[in-house]
Tab-separated table of C-alpha atoms in Angstrom:
chain	number	residue	atom	x	y	z
K	452	UNK	CA	-4.858	-7.984	62.692
K	453	UNK	CA	-2.812	-5.293	60.677
K	454	UNK	CA	-0.034	-7.489	60.214
K	455	UNK	CA	-1.822	-10.369	58.694
K	456	UNK	CA	-3.954	-8.242	56.360
K	457	UNK	CA	-0.915	-6.979	55.386
K	458	UNK	CA	0.734	-10.662	54.919
K	459	UNK	CA	-2.227	-11.359	53.185
K	460	UNK	CA	-1.951	-8.342	50.086
K	461	UNK	CA	1.524	-9.330	49.926
K	462	UNK	CA	0.811	-12.863	49.285
K	463	UNK	CA	-1.940	-12.268	46.665
K	464	UNK	CA	0.755	-9.630	44.737
K	465	UNK	CA	3.058	-12.229	44.629
K	466	UNK	CA	0.760	-14.370	43.097
K	467	UNK	CA	-0.152	-12.579	40.813
K	468	UNK	CA	2.981	-11.864	39.491
K	469	UNK	CA	4.069	-15.394	39.031
K	470	UNK	CA	0.416	-16.267	37.357
K	471	UNK	CA	0.679	-16.549	34.108
K	472	UNK	CA	-0.949	-14.054	31.610
K	473	UNK	CA	-4.083	-15.984	30.056
K	474	UNK	CA	-5.637	-14.542	26.739
K	475	UNK	CA	-8.348	-12.405	28.763
K	476	UNK	CA	-5.965	-10.308	29.956
K	477	UNK	CA	-3.838	-8.974	26.731
K	478	UNK	CA	-4.882	-8.913	23.439
K	479	UNK	CA	-3.097	-10.140	20.446
K	480	UNK	CA	-2.979	-6.524	19.182
K	481	UNK	CA	-0.693	-5.007	22.345
K	482	UNK	CA	1.542	-8.368	23.133
K	483	UNK	CA	2.635	-8.163	19.630
K	484	UNK	CA	3.674	-4.685	19.741
K	485	UNK	CA	5.605	-5.743	23.620
K	486	UNK	CA	6.939	-8.804	21.345
K	487	UNK	CA	7.895	-6.518	18.310
K	488	UNK	CA	10.392	-4.462	20.653
K	489	UNK	CA	11.497	-7.401	22.437
K	490	UNK	CA	13.010	-9.108	18.836
K	491	UNK	CA	14.240	-5.584	18.068
K	492	UNK	CA	15.914	-5.413	21.516
K	493	UNK	CA	17.345	-8.836	20.567
K	494	UNK	CA	18.751	-7.904	17.151
K	495	UNK	CA	19.334	-4.534	17.118
K	496	UNK	CA	22.017	-4.568	14.185
K	497	UNK	CA	19.635	-7.742	12.295
K	498	UNK	CA	21.790	-9.716	9.730
K	499	UNK	CA	21.661	-13.080	7.962
K	500	UNK	CA	20.223	-15.706	10.287
K	501	UNK	CA	18.054	-13.503	11.717
K	502	UNK	CA	15.188	-14.376	9.068
K	503	UNK	CA	12.263	-14.869	11.616
K	504	UNK	CA	12.979	-11.629	13.420
K	505	UNK	CA	12.542	-9.394	10.533
K	506	UNK	CA	10.123	-11.779	9.033
K	507	UNK	CA	7.917	-11.265	12.341
K	508	UNK	CA	8.797	-7.562	12.792
K	509	UNK	CA	7.896	-6.748	8.916
K	510	UNK	CA	4.337	-8.905	8.947
K	511	UNK	CA	3.144	-7.456	11.546
K	512	UNK	CA	3.822	-4.061	10.499
K	513	UNK	CA	5.562	-3.170	13.926
K	514	UNK	CA	7.499	0.161	13.745
K	515	UNK	CA	10.802	-0.578	13.712
K	516	UNK	CA	13.648	1.978	14.005
K	517	UNK	CA	14.170	3.742	10.623
K	518	UNK	CA	16.589	2.410	8.295
K	519	UNK	CA	16.072	-1.207	10.453
K	520	UNK	CA	15.103	-3.158	6.890
K	521	UNK	CA	17.810	-1.267	5.108
K	522	UNK	CA	20.251	-2.053	7.684
K	523	UNK	CA	19.715	-6.157	7.375
K	524	UNK	CA	19.532	-6.277	3.909
K	525	UNK	CA	22.974	-4.836	3.766
K	526	UNK	CA	24.337	-7.078	6.179
K	527	UNK	CA	22.947	-10.324	4.208
K	528	UNK	CA	23.673	-8.677	0.852
K	529	UNK	CA	27.651	-8.440	2.537
K	530	UNK	CA	27.260	-12.340	3.012
K	531	UNK	CA	25.712	-13.531	0.131
K	532	UNK	CA	28.422	-11.985	-1.854
K	533	UNK	CA	30.752	-13.506	0.811
K	534	UNK	CA	29.913	-16.547	0.086
K	535	UNK	CA	29.317	-16.319	-3.189
K	536	UNK	CA	25.214	-16.850	-3.268
K	537	UNK	CA	26.054	-20.622	-1.457
K	538	UNK	CA	24.498	-20.337	1.834
K	539	UNK	CA	24.196	-24.131	2.512
K	540	UNK	CA	25.466	-26.832	0.520
K	541	UNK	CA	23.052	-29.137	2.075
K	542	UNK	CA	20.214	-27.413	3.507
K	543	UNK	CA	18.119	-25.563	1.195
K	544	UNK	CA	15.746	-23.886	3.886
K	545	UNK	CA	18.513	-21.320	4.257
K	546	UNK	CA	17.375	-20.000	0.706
K	547	UNK	CA	13.532	-20.647	1.790
K	548	UNK	CA	14.068	-18.380	4.528
K	549	UNK	CA	16.026	-15.862	3.087
K	550	UNK	CA	13.364	-15.404	0.338
K	551	UNK	CA	10.965	-15.329	2.549
K	552	UNK	CA	12.298	-12.526	4.636
K	553	UNK	CA	13.393	-10.358	1.783
K	554	UNK	CA	10.042	-10.500	0.115
K	555	UNK	CA	8.651	-9.321	3.515
K	556	UNK	CA	10.310	-6.013	3.416
K	557	UNK	CA	9.944	-5.654	-0.348
K	558	UNK	CA	13.693	-7.192	-1.685
K	559	UNK	CA	13.727	-8.864	-4.784
K	560	UNK	CA	15.385	-12.243	-3.966
K	561	UNK	CA	16.526	-12.730	-7.293
K	562	UNK	CA	18.883	-10.158	-7.349
K	563	UNK	CA	20.262	-10.184	-4.367
K	564	UNK	CA	24.284	-8.837	-5.016
K	565	UNK	CA	23.845	-10.016	-8.119
K	566	UNK	CA	22.792	-13.688	-7.051
K	567	UNK	CA	19.945	-15.495	-7.861
K	568	UNK	CA	18.781	-17.083	-4.470
K	569	UNK	CA	14.978	-18.256	-5.822
K	570	UNK	CA	17.264	-20.611	-8.491
K	571	UNK	CA	18.669	-21.996	-5.992
K	572	UNK	CA	15.412	-23.860	-5.261
K	573	UNK	CA	15.508	-25.256	-9.087
K	574	UNK	CA	17.461	-28.916	-7.865
K	575	UNK	CA	14.615	-30.772	-6.695
K	576	UNK	CA	16.445	-33.416	-4.806
K	577	UNK	CA	18.403	-31.045	-2.889
K	578	UNK	CA	15.206	-28.669	-1.698
K	579	UNK	CA	13.880	-32.244	-0.332
K	580	UNK	CA	16.960	-33.642	1.033
K	581	UNK	CA	16.619	-32.347	4.248
K	582	UNK	CA	12.998	-33.898	4.990
K	583	UNK	CA	9.125	-32.777	4.391
K	584	UNK	CA	10.168	-29.333	6.133
K	585	UNK	CA	12.846	-28.780	2.842
K	586	UNK	CA	9.562	-29.224	0.500
K	587	UNK	CA	7.249	-26.836	2.585
K	588	UNK	CA	9.582	-23.865	2.948
K	589	UNK	CA	10.396	-24.246	-0.564
K	590	UNK	CA	6.926	-24.068	-1.934
K	591	UNK	CA	5.893	-20.902	0.924
K	592	UNK	CA	8.826	-18.966	-0.574
K	593	UNK	CA	8.014	-19.548	-4.509
K	594	UNK	CA	4.486	-18.279	-3.734
K	595	UNK	CA	5.607	-15.376	-1.680
K	596	UNK	CA	5.765	-13.626	-5.364
K	597	UNK	CA	4.405	-16.195	-7.199
K	598	UNK	CA	8.007	-17.126	-8.565
K	599	UNK	CA	8.552	-19.567	-11.429
K	600	UNK	CA	11.510	-20.945	-11.744
K	601	UNK	CA	13.249	-22.192	-15.423
K	602	UNK	CA	11.709	-24.700	-17.731
K	603	UNK	CA	14.995	-26.741	-16.688
K	604	UNK	CA	13.982	-26.963	-13.313
K	605	UNK	CA	13.670	-30.208	-11.758
K	606	UNK	CA	11.594	-28.614	-9.124
K	607	UNK	CA	7.602	-27.637	-9.819
K	608	UNK	CA	5.008	-26.687	-7.606
K	609	UNK	CA	2.883	-29.739	-8.780
K	610	UNK	CA	5.943	-31.276	-7.401
K	611	UNK	CA	6.140	-30.044	-3.956
K	612	UNK	CA	2.742	-30.303	-3.443
K	613	UNK	CA	2.323	-33.921	-4.260
K	614	UNK	CA	5.641	-34.709	-2.593
K	615	UNK	CA	3.736	-32.981	0.909
K	616	UNK	CA	0.803	-35.030	0.258
K	617	UNK	CA	2.895	-38.201	-0.184
K	618	UNK	CA	4.711	-37.929	3.472
K	619	UNK	CA	1.416	-37.934	5.153
K	620	UNK	CA	0.978	-40.043	7.997
K	621	UNK	CA	-1.637	-42.917	8.868
K	622	UNK	CA	-2.747	-40.764	11.621
K	623	UNK	CA	-3.260	-37.462	9.473
K	624	UNK	CA	0.081	-35.792	10.257
K	625	UNK	CA	3.318	-35.312	9.425
K	626	UNK	CA	6.866	-35.723	11.054
K	627	UNK	CA	10.233	-35.100	10.547
K	628	UNK	CA	11.074	-38.778	10.081
K	629	UNK	CA	9.093	-40.315	12.519
K	630	UNK	CA	5.215	-42.702	12.408
K	631	UNK	CA	3.107	-40.120	14.778
K	632	UNK	CA	1.882	-37.012	14.114
K	633	UNK	CA	4.026	-34.415	15.078
K	634	UNK	CA	2.044	-30.929	15.657
K	635	UNK	CA	4.723	-28.135	14.666
K	636	UNK	CA	4.993	-30.269	11.319
K	637	UNK	CA	1.551	-31.157	10.627
K	638	UNK	CA	0.810	-26.845	11.426
K	639	UNK	CA	3.917	-26.434	8.552
K	640	UNK	CA	2.794	-29.078	6.108
K	641	UNK	CA	-0.809	-26.880	6.366
K	642	UNK	CA	0.714	-23.555	6.146
K	643	UNK	CA	2.547	-24.610	2.930
K	644	UNK	CA	-0.367	-26.458	1.564
K	645	UNK	CA	-2.615	-23.578	2.667
K	646	UNK	CA	-2.905	-21.779	-1.100
K	647	UNK	CA	-4.045	-24.598	-2.370
K	648	UNK	CA	-6.848	-25.445	-0.073
K	649	UNK	CA	-9.370	-25.789	-2.735
K	650	UNK	CA	-8.050	-28.185	-4.537
K	651	UNK	CA	-10.237	-31.401	-4.117
K	652	UNK	CA	-6.765	-33.522	-3.072
K	653	UNK	CA	-5.080	-30.360	-0.835
K	654	UNK	CA	-8.454	-30.226	0.891
K	655	UNK	CA	-8.712	-33.684	2.002
K	656	UNK	CA	-5.347	-33.905	3.276
K	657	UNK	CA	-5.788	-30.388	5.368
K	658	UNK	CA	-9.145	-31.224	6.781
K	659	UNK	CA	-7.752	-34.831	7.615
K	660	UNK	CA	-4.808	-33.105	9.133
K	661	UNK	CA	-7.116	-30.499	11.180
K	662	UNK	CA	-8.528	-32.997	12.721
K	663	UNK	CA	-5.176	-34.843	14.027
K	664	UNK	CA	-4.328	-31.657	14.960
K	665	UNK	CA	-7.775	-31.386	17.150
K	666	UNK	CA	-7.186	-34.782	18.681
K	667	UNK	CA	-3.364	-33.997	19.423
K	668	UNK	CA	-4.440	-31.189	22.036
K	669	UNK	CA	-4.305	-31.259	25.616
K	670	UNK	CA	-7.234	-30.200	27.827
K	671	UNK	CA	-6.475	-27.017	28.072
K	672	UNK	CA	-5.744	-26.434	24.288
K	673	UNK	CA	-1.240	-27.193	24.240
K	674	UNK	CA	0.531	-29.347	22.647
K	675	UNK	CA	3.856	-31.691	23.357
K	676	UNK	CA	6.421	-31.766	20.863
K	677	UNK	CA	9.377	-34.561	21.303
K	678	UNK	CA	7.717	-35.195	24.516
K	679	UNK	CA	7.604	-31.272	26.228
K	680	UNK	CA	4.536	-28.973	25.939
K	681	UNK	CA	5.563	-25.849	24.618
K	682	UNK	CA	4.874	-22.909	23.364
K	683	UNK	CA	6.130	-22.926	19.629
K	684	UNK	CA	3.630	-26.116	18.999
K	685	UNK	CA	0.650	-23.966	20.036
K	686	UNK	CA	2.244	-20.709	17.570
K	687	UNK	CA	2.536	-23.277	14.726
K	688	UNK	CA	-1.084	-24.209	15.377
K	689	UNK	CA	-2.070	-20.903	15.215
K	690	UNK	CA	-0.106	-20.093	12.510
K	691	UNK	CA	-1.405	-22.735	10.483
K	692	UNK	CA	-5.550	-21.624	10.915
K	693	UNK	CA	-4.625	-18.156	9.940
K	694	UNK	CA	-3.613	-19.120	7.018
K	695	UNK	CA	-6.614	-21.163	6.153
K	696	UNK	CA	-8.750	-17.665	7.205
K	697	UNK	CA	-9.625	-19.972	10.649
K	698	UNK	CA	-10.124	-17.882	13.965
K	699	UNK	CA	-9.111	-20.002	16.529
K	700	UNK	CA	-10.857	-17.792	19.281
K	701	UNK	CA	-14.316	-18.932	17.158
K	702	UNK	CA	-13.617	-22.659	16.169
K	703	UNK	CA	-14.586	-25.001	18.705
K	704	UNK	CA	-12.206	-27.597	17.475
K	705	UNK	CA	-9.189	-24.583	18.892
K	706	UNK	CA	-10.894	-22.131	20.437
K	707	UNK	CA	-8.688	-23.076	23.564
K	708	UNK	CA	-5.283	-22.370	21.570
K	709	UNK	CA	-5.053	-18.621	23.166
K	710	UNK	CA	-5.282	-19.821	26.361
K	711	UNK	CA	-2.774	-22.031	26.377
K	712	UNK	CA	-0.915	-19.716	24.084
K	713	UNK	CA	-0.473	-17.078	26.825
K	714	UNK	CA	-0.011	-18.804	29.691
K	715	UNK	CA	3.714	-18.660	27.787
K	716	UNK	CA	3.948	-15.269	27.626
K	717	UNK	CA	6.291	-13.575	30.148
K	718	UNK	CA	4.523	-10.068	31.474
K	719	UNK	CA	8.318	-9.002	33.154
K	720	UNK	CA	10.234	-8.690	29.864
K	721	UNK	CA	7.722	-9.115	26.947
K	722	UNK	CA	8.449	-12.512	25.630
K	723	UNK	CA	7.326	-16.036	26.035
K	724	UNK	CA	8.801	-18.918	27.479
K	725	UNK	CA	9.685	-22.390	25.810
K	726	UNK	CA	8.932	-24.368	28.646
K	727	UNK	CA	6.301	-23.150	31.472
K	728	UNK	CA	9.335	-23.752	33.746
K	729	UNK	CA	11.642	-20.879	32.344
K	730	UNK	CA	11.946	-18.172	34.654
K	731	UNK	CA	12.663	-15.611	31.449
K	732	UNK	CA	11.557	-15.083	27.711
K	733	UNK	CA	13.185	-17.550	25.024
K	734	UNK	CA	14.133	-16.326	21.898
K	735	UNK	CA	13.585	-19.008	19.518
K	736	UNK	CA	9.996	-19.173	21.673
K	737	UNK	CA	9.371	-15.399	20.981
K	738	UNK	CA	10.283	-15.110	17.083
K	739	UNK	CA	7.970	-17.680	16.681
K	740	UNK	CA	5.113	-16.375	18.948
K	741	UNK	CA	5.566	-12.989	17.091
K	742	UNK	CA	5.041	-14.228	13.657
K	743	UNK	CA	1.862	-15.993	15.418
K	744	UNK	CA	0.487	-13.259	16.469
K	745	UNK	CA	1.193	-11.265	13.525
K	746	UNK	CA	-0.427	-14.135	11.598
K	747	UNK	CA	-3.345	-14.046	13.639
K	748	UNK	CA	-3.511	-10.327	13.562
K	749	UNK	CA	-3.170	-10.063	9.660
K	750	UNK	CA	-6.006	-12.214	9.535
K	751	UNK	CA	-8.543	-9.855	12.091
K	752	UNK	CA	-7.296	-7.119	9.673
K	753	UNK	CA	-8.581	-9.008	6.461
K	754	UNK	CA	-4.695	-8.511	5.110
K	755	UNK	CA	-2.793	-10.983	2.942
K	756	UNK	CA	-1.590	-14.090	5.433
K	757	UNK	CA	1.486	-14.391	6.835
K	758	UNK	CA	3.754	-15.739	3.467
K	759	UNK	CA	1.673	-13.799	1.080
K	760	UNK	CA	4.240	-11.052	1.057
K	761	UNK	CA	2.695	-9.670	-2.630
K	762	UNK	CA	1.390	-6.783	-0.756
K	763	UNK	CA	5.169	-5.399	-0.235
K	764	UNK	CA	6.163	-6.660	-4.031
K	765	UNK	CA	7.015	-3.228	-6.079
K	766	UNK	CA	5.568	-3.055	-9.043
K	767	UNK	CA	9.067	-3.025	-10.912
K	768	UNK	CA	10.208	-6.204	-10.073
K	769	UNK	CA	10.259	-8.916	-13.310
K	770	UNK	CA	9.043	-11.933	-11.584
K	771	UNK	CA	5.034	-12.064	-11.581
K	772	UNK	CA	3.294	-11.593	-8.680
K	773	UNK	CA	-0.186	-10.935	-6.868
K	774	UNK	CA	-1.696	-7.537	-5.846
K	775	UNK	CA	-1.383	-6.765	-1.595
K	776	UNK	CA	-4.188	-5.247	-0.823
K	777	UNK	CA	-7.941	-6.672	-1.670
K	778	UNK	CA	-8.636	-5.292	-5.598
K	779	UNK	CA	-11.812	-4.406	-6.944
K	780	UNK	CA	-13.291	-7.328	-9.424
K	781	UNK	CA	-15.066	-5.838	-12.063
K	782	UNK	CA	-18.734	-4.700	-11.490
K	783	UNK	CA	-20.988	-7.670	-11.394
K	784	UNK	CA	-18.104	-10.436	-10.690
K	785	UNK	CA	-19.058	-12.645	-7.611
K	786	UNK	CA	-16.885	-14.058	-5.586
K	787	UNK	CA	-16.178	-18.002	-4.953
K	788	UNK	CA	-17.020	-17.864	-0.886
K	789	UNK	CA	-20.522	-15.614	-1.086
K	790	UNK	CA	-22.636	-18.062	-3.428
K	791	UNK	CA	-24.845	-19.439	-1.100
K	792	UNK	CA	-23.870	-16.602	1.533
K	793	UNK	CA	-27.113	-14.780	2.755
K	794	UNK	CA	-25.630	-11.374	1.711
K	795	UNK	CA	-24.586	-12.216	-1.654
K	796	UNK	CA	-26.744	-9.537	-3.341
K	797	UNK	CA	-25.473	-6.546	-0.759
K	798	UNK	CA	-21.746	-7.886	-1.158
K	799	UNK	CA	-22.033	-6.704	-5.191
K	800	UNK	CA	-24.068	-3.790	-4.526
K	801	UNK	CA	-21.266	-2.797	-2.153
K	802	UNK	CA	-18.373	-3.864	-4.591
K	803	UNK	CA	-20.357	-2.334	-7.433
K	804	UNK	CA	-20.594	1.454	-5.561
K	805	UNK	CA	-16.943	0.799	-4.526
K	806	UNK	CA	-17.429	0.496	-0.946
K	807	UNK	CA	-15.731	-2.544	-0.233
K	808	UNK	CA	-13.396	-4.891	-2.471
K	809	UNK	CA	-12.576	-8.527	-2.854
K	810	UNK	CA	-9.383	-10.507	-2.646
K	811	UNK	CA	-6.948	-11.516	-5.718
K	812	UNK	CA	-8.025	-14.897	-5.063
K	813	UNK	CA	-11.634	-14.107	-5.736
K	814	UNK	CA	-12.993	-14.347	-2.426
K	815	UNK	CA	-14.468	-11.357	-0.131
K	816	UNK	CA	-13.714	-12.869	3.292
K	817	UNK	CA	-17.757	-11.716	4.216
K	818	UNK	CA	-17.070	-13.359	7.900
K	819	UNK	CA	-14.080	-11.045	8.199
K	820	UNK	CA	-14.274	-8.608	10.927
K	821	UNK	CA	-14.159	-5.081	9.629
K	822	UNK	CA	-11.997	-2.569	11.625
K	823	UNK	CA	-11.903	0.776	13.251
K	824	UNK	CA	-10.089	2.341	10.350
K	825	UNK	CA	-11.552	0.653	7.819
K	826	UNK	CA	-15.222	1.593	8.734
K	827	UNK	CA	-14.094	5.147	8.986
K	828	UNK	CA	-12.511	5.078	5.333
K	829	UNK	CA	-15.269	3.613	3.607
K	830	UNK	CA	-17.947	5.739	5.334
K	831	UNK	CA	-15.637	8.865	4.196
K	832	UNK	CA	-14.726	8.234	0.683
K	833	UNK	CA	-18.652	7.222	0.129
K	834	UNK	CA	-19.389	10.500	1.757
K	835	UNK	CA	-16.559	12.228	-0.369
K	836	UNK	CA	-15.595	14.058	2.879
K	837	UNK	CA	-12.297	15.971	3.336
K	838	UNK	CA	-10.057	17.190	6.086
K	839	UNK	CA	-8.325	20.789	6.698
K	840	UNK	CA	-6.313	19.561	9.552
K	841	UNK	CA	-5.178	16.551	11.584
K	842	UNK	CA	-6.975	14.318	13.842
K	843	UNK	CA	-6.128	15.116	17.741
K	844	UNK	CA	-4.888	10.791	18.365
K	845	UNK	CA	-2.353	9.568	19.837
K	846	UNK	CA	-2.256	6.595	17.663
K	847	UNK	CA	-2.297	7.034	13.906
K	848	UNK	CA	0.990	7.816	13.261
K	849	UNK	CA	2.362	4.808	11.991
K	850	UNK	CA	-0.459	4.615	9.419
K	851	UNK	CA	-0.113	6.430	5.299
K	852	UNK	CA	-0.911	10.416	5.431
K	853	UNK	CA	-3.924	9.436	2.870
K	854	UNK	CA	-5.690	7.932	6.026
K	855	UNK	CA	-4.868	9.945	8.574
K	856	UNK	CA	-6.649	12.510	6.309
K	857	UNK	CA	-9.915	10.140	6.329
K	858	UNK	CA	-9.320	9.929	10.255
K	859	UNK	CA	-8.956	13.790	10.374
K	860	UNK	CA	-12.047	14.262	7.789
K	861	UNK	CA	-14.667	11.953	10.259
K	862	UNK	CA	-13.115	13.843	12.991
K	863	UNK	CA	-14.289	17.086	11.550
K	864	UNK	CA	-17.621	15.995	10.578
K	865	UNK	CA	-18.335	14.765	14.033
K	866	UNK	CA	-18.755	11.308	12.799
K	867	UNK	CA	-16.668	9.906	15.932
K	868	UNK	CA	-17.947	9.431	19.142
K	869	UNK	CA	-14.607	9.162	21.285
K	870	UNK	CA	-13.770	10.727	24.838
K	871	UNK	CA	-10.345	9.687	24.493
K	872	UNK	CA	-6.839	10.726	22.350
K	873	UNK	CA	-7.305	6.750	21.527
K	874	UNK	CA	-8.718	6.248	17.657
K	875	UNK	CA	-7.774	2.340	18.209
K	876	UNK	CA	-7.702	2.002	14.774
K	877	UNK	CA	-6.709	-1.553	14.375
K	878	UNK	CA	-9.870	-2.400	16.764
K	879	UNK	CA	-12.634	-4.671	15.069
K	880	UNK	CA	-16.246	-2.206	15.001
K	881	UNK	CA	-18.575	-3.108	16.501
K	882	UNK	CA	-22.308	-2.696	15.864
K	883	UNK	CA	-23.028	-0.367	18.450
K	884	UNK	CA	-19.983	2.149	17.174
K	885	UNK	CA	-21.062	1.806	13.452
K	886	UNK	CA	-24.676	2.804	14.520
K	887	UNK	CA	-23.221	5.394	16.006
K	888	UNK	CA	-20.947	6.859	13.401
K	889	UNK	CA	-23.451	5.728	10.457
K	890	UNK	CA	-26.320	8.643	12.482
K	891	UNK	CA	-24.208	11.038	12.833
K	892	UNK	CA	-23.126	10.851	9.035
K	893	UNK	CA	-26.710	11.317	8.161
K	894	UNK	CA	-26.802	14.132	10.446
K	895	UNK	CA	-23.560	15.620	8.742
K	896	UNK	CA	-24.955	15.098	5.373
K	897	UNK	CA	-28.549	16.535	5.993
K	898	UNK	CA	-28.055	19.076	8.896
K	899	UNK	CA	-30.645	17.805	10.942
K	900	UNK	CA	-30.085	14.946	13.400
K	901	UNK	CA	-32.438	11.884	13.559
K	902	UNK	CA	-34.795	12.048	17.140
K	903	UNK	CA	-37.356	9.899	17.693
K	904	UNK	CA	-39.554	9.625	20.454
K	905	UNK	CA	-39.671	5.420	21.056
K	906	UNK	CA	-36.820	3.366	20.838
K	907	UNK	CA	-36.651	0.395	18.150
K	908	UNK	CA	-38.245	-2.859	19.526
K	909	UNK	CA	-35.172	-4.432	20.179
K	910	UNK	CA	-34.635	-6.075	23.150
K	911	UNK	CA	-31.009	-5.140	24.001
K	912	UNK	CA	-30.689	-2.075	23.512
K	913	UNK	CA	-32.481	-0.203	26.694
K	914	UNK	CA	-28.808	-0.278	28.882
K	915	UNK	CA	-27.062	1.550	25.867
K	916	UNK	CA	-26.407	5.452	26.271
K	917	UNK	CA	-29.195	6.994	24.472
K	918	UNK	CA	-26.951	8.226	21.851
K	919	UNK	CA	-26.432	4.441	21.115
K	920	UNK	CA	-30.355	3.820	21.124
K	921	UNK	CA	-31.322	7.287	19.136
K	922	UNK	CA	-28.682	5.891	16.315
K	923	UNK	CA	-29.760	2.201	16.740
K	924	UNK	CA	-33.241	3.371	16.255
K	925	UNK	CA	-32.486	5.027	13.270
K	926	UNK	CA	-31.061	2.484	11.491
K	927	UNK	CA	-33.819	0.285	12.363
K	928	UNK	CA	-36.714	3.259	11.433
K	929	UNK	CA	-34.500	3.891	7.664
K	930	UNK	CA	-34.263	0.187	7.321
K	931	UNK	CA	-30.276	0.230	7.263
K	932	UNK	CA	-30.155	-2.777	10.240
K	933	UNK	CA	-33.337	-4.853	11.386
K	934	UNK	CA	-31.163	-6.797	14.144
K	935	UNK	CA	-32.104	-10.914	14.272
K	936	UNK	CA	-34.146	-12.450	16.218
K	937	UNK	CA	-35.776	-9.119	18.196
K	938	UNK	CA	-32.235	-7.899	19.455
K	939	UNK	CA	-29.682	-6.094	17.435
K	940	UNK	CA	-26.684	-7.470	19.093
K	941	UNK	CA	-24.673	-4.213	19.683
K	942	UNK	CA	-21.409	-5.862	21.328
K	943	UNK	CA	-20.814	-7.930	18.248
K	944	UNK	CA	-17.933	-6.858	16.197
K	945	UNK	CA	-18.943	-5.960	12.673
K	946	UNK	CA	-18.298	-8.292	9.497
K	947	UNK	CA	-17.522	-7.634	5.931
K	948	UNK	CA	-21.079	-9.319	5.172
K	949	UNK	CA	-23.100	-6.794	7.406
K	950	UNK	CA	-20.887	-3.748	6.697
K	951	UNK	CA	-22.008	-4.245	2.846
K	952	UNK	CA	-25.656	-4.572	3.456
K	953	UNK	CA	-25.530	-1.379	6.024
K	954	UNK	CA	-23.290	0.799	4.070
K	955	UNK	CA	-25.488	0.104	0.575
K	956	UNK	CA	-28.928	0.902	2.985
K	957	UNK	CA	-27.472	3.838	4.436
K	958	UNK	CA	-26.746	5.217	1.179
K	959	UNK	CA	-29.702	4.799	-0.253
K	960	UNK	CA	-31.048	6.737	2.764
K	961	UNK	CA	-28.665	9.803	2.166
K	962	UNK	CA	-29.087	9.883	-1.361
K	963	UNK	CA	-32.576	9.977	-1.849
């Protein structure tokens, strides 16, 4: 009997090791960190040709070894000088790819060893020679820092857009040269057009393409390209959705994508397979999976999209560009994506008080989640809290000094209910967690904790800790948050819209 039991245990262990990792077993944040290390190991001395590795690492803000990006730039500059600025005489995606990578690390592609790589995209016929993907990536490259070509250039943004639209197939997708939609090419077209998604002609095209991608899916969210079910196709679709500010996990059409995506994850080496029959990770598949994770995580964190590298643009470059981080619009200016939103008044009030900010494209993105570090930073600034030391958290070292001081200030003011040495700064904050922080802030501000003998009449807080029950009751009794349909939904994540309402209402309480 003991031998049988041992055999069963060994069998279960082997099956567990061989089973694909599901979306529920690993988070996009954690898996990105692992694949980031995989990429660094694969390219310890990055040079020309490693652009997608560099893009994935830079846009996901992976903590690369000291001097890693500088080493890449030195190698690129040396190569550009060697070839006298001529990367390829036919494949102009070579220029587009390098422009994207350089802007991602804050380097100006208009002057690389004295050569202007952006101007190489001026010849429209050469740009589109290799197919629709030439137009896709030329448009993406020009939009990274809002580059403008010379007046004598035959390439214009409008020509690129119209060229892409003209190549859309009757079935709603794109292909390199065929007559049936390919998921990779269709997703790449969406990524290129995403900056112009509010244009009526582009919007119609994108909506048609999304319907096509929905119909091309397998039952488990998988995609086939060239007759093979593979990781890269799923990755490109997720990247495309993120470029449109669509979270596939919240969209019924695509909510199986990450389940399929993570079946290709290879926990043994931290990379991703191209196809499920492979026994080890594939370098090309992993680079695409990694920048897909970077794109999705940037969406969760309300950062500029993957190819909008304006957040890395130095202020002293001559080419026009867009500010990276959300910028506060003038008081009373509203946003185009909140005109019919339930929280419009609260959002405008929060922006007016400087609590939250909008984005350069005149959007507020009200339904994006707020992270733990963002929630704390807003409150610390609003209450003018300062720190005298450092917070004892081991996972905040990659943040800048100002942010670490804000976390320390919240810690010193006893706002944080944390029992470990982890702060989890990039994780979305739940409604329960924010309630506790706000209740603690009330205690800090007034010197007296709020205590109620009767919990708020919300039907989903009875099983929470006493601290959480009291915190949510504080919000309810003071009108900071009333819940919805008799429930508080404590485990739901806080959106930017809900955060606006709660912070504005909270400040009314403590400032009276």
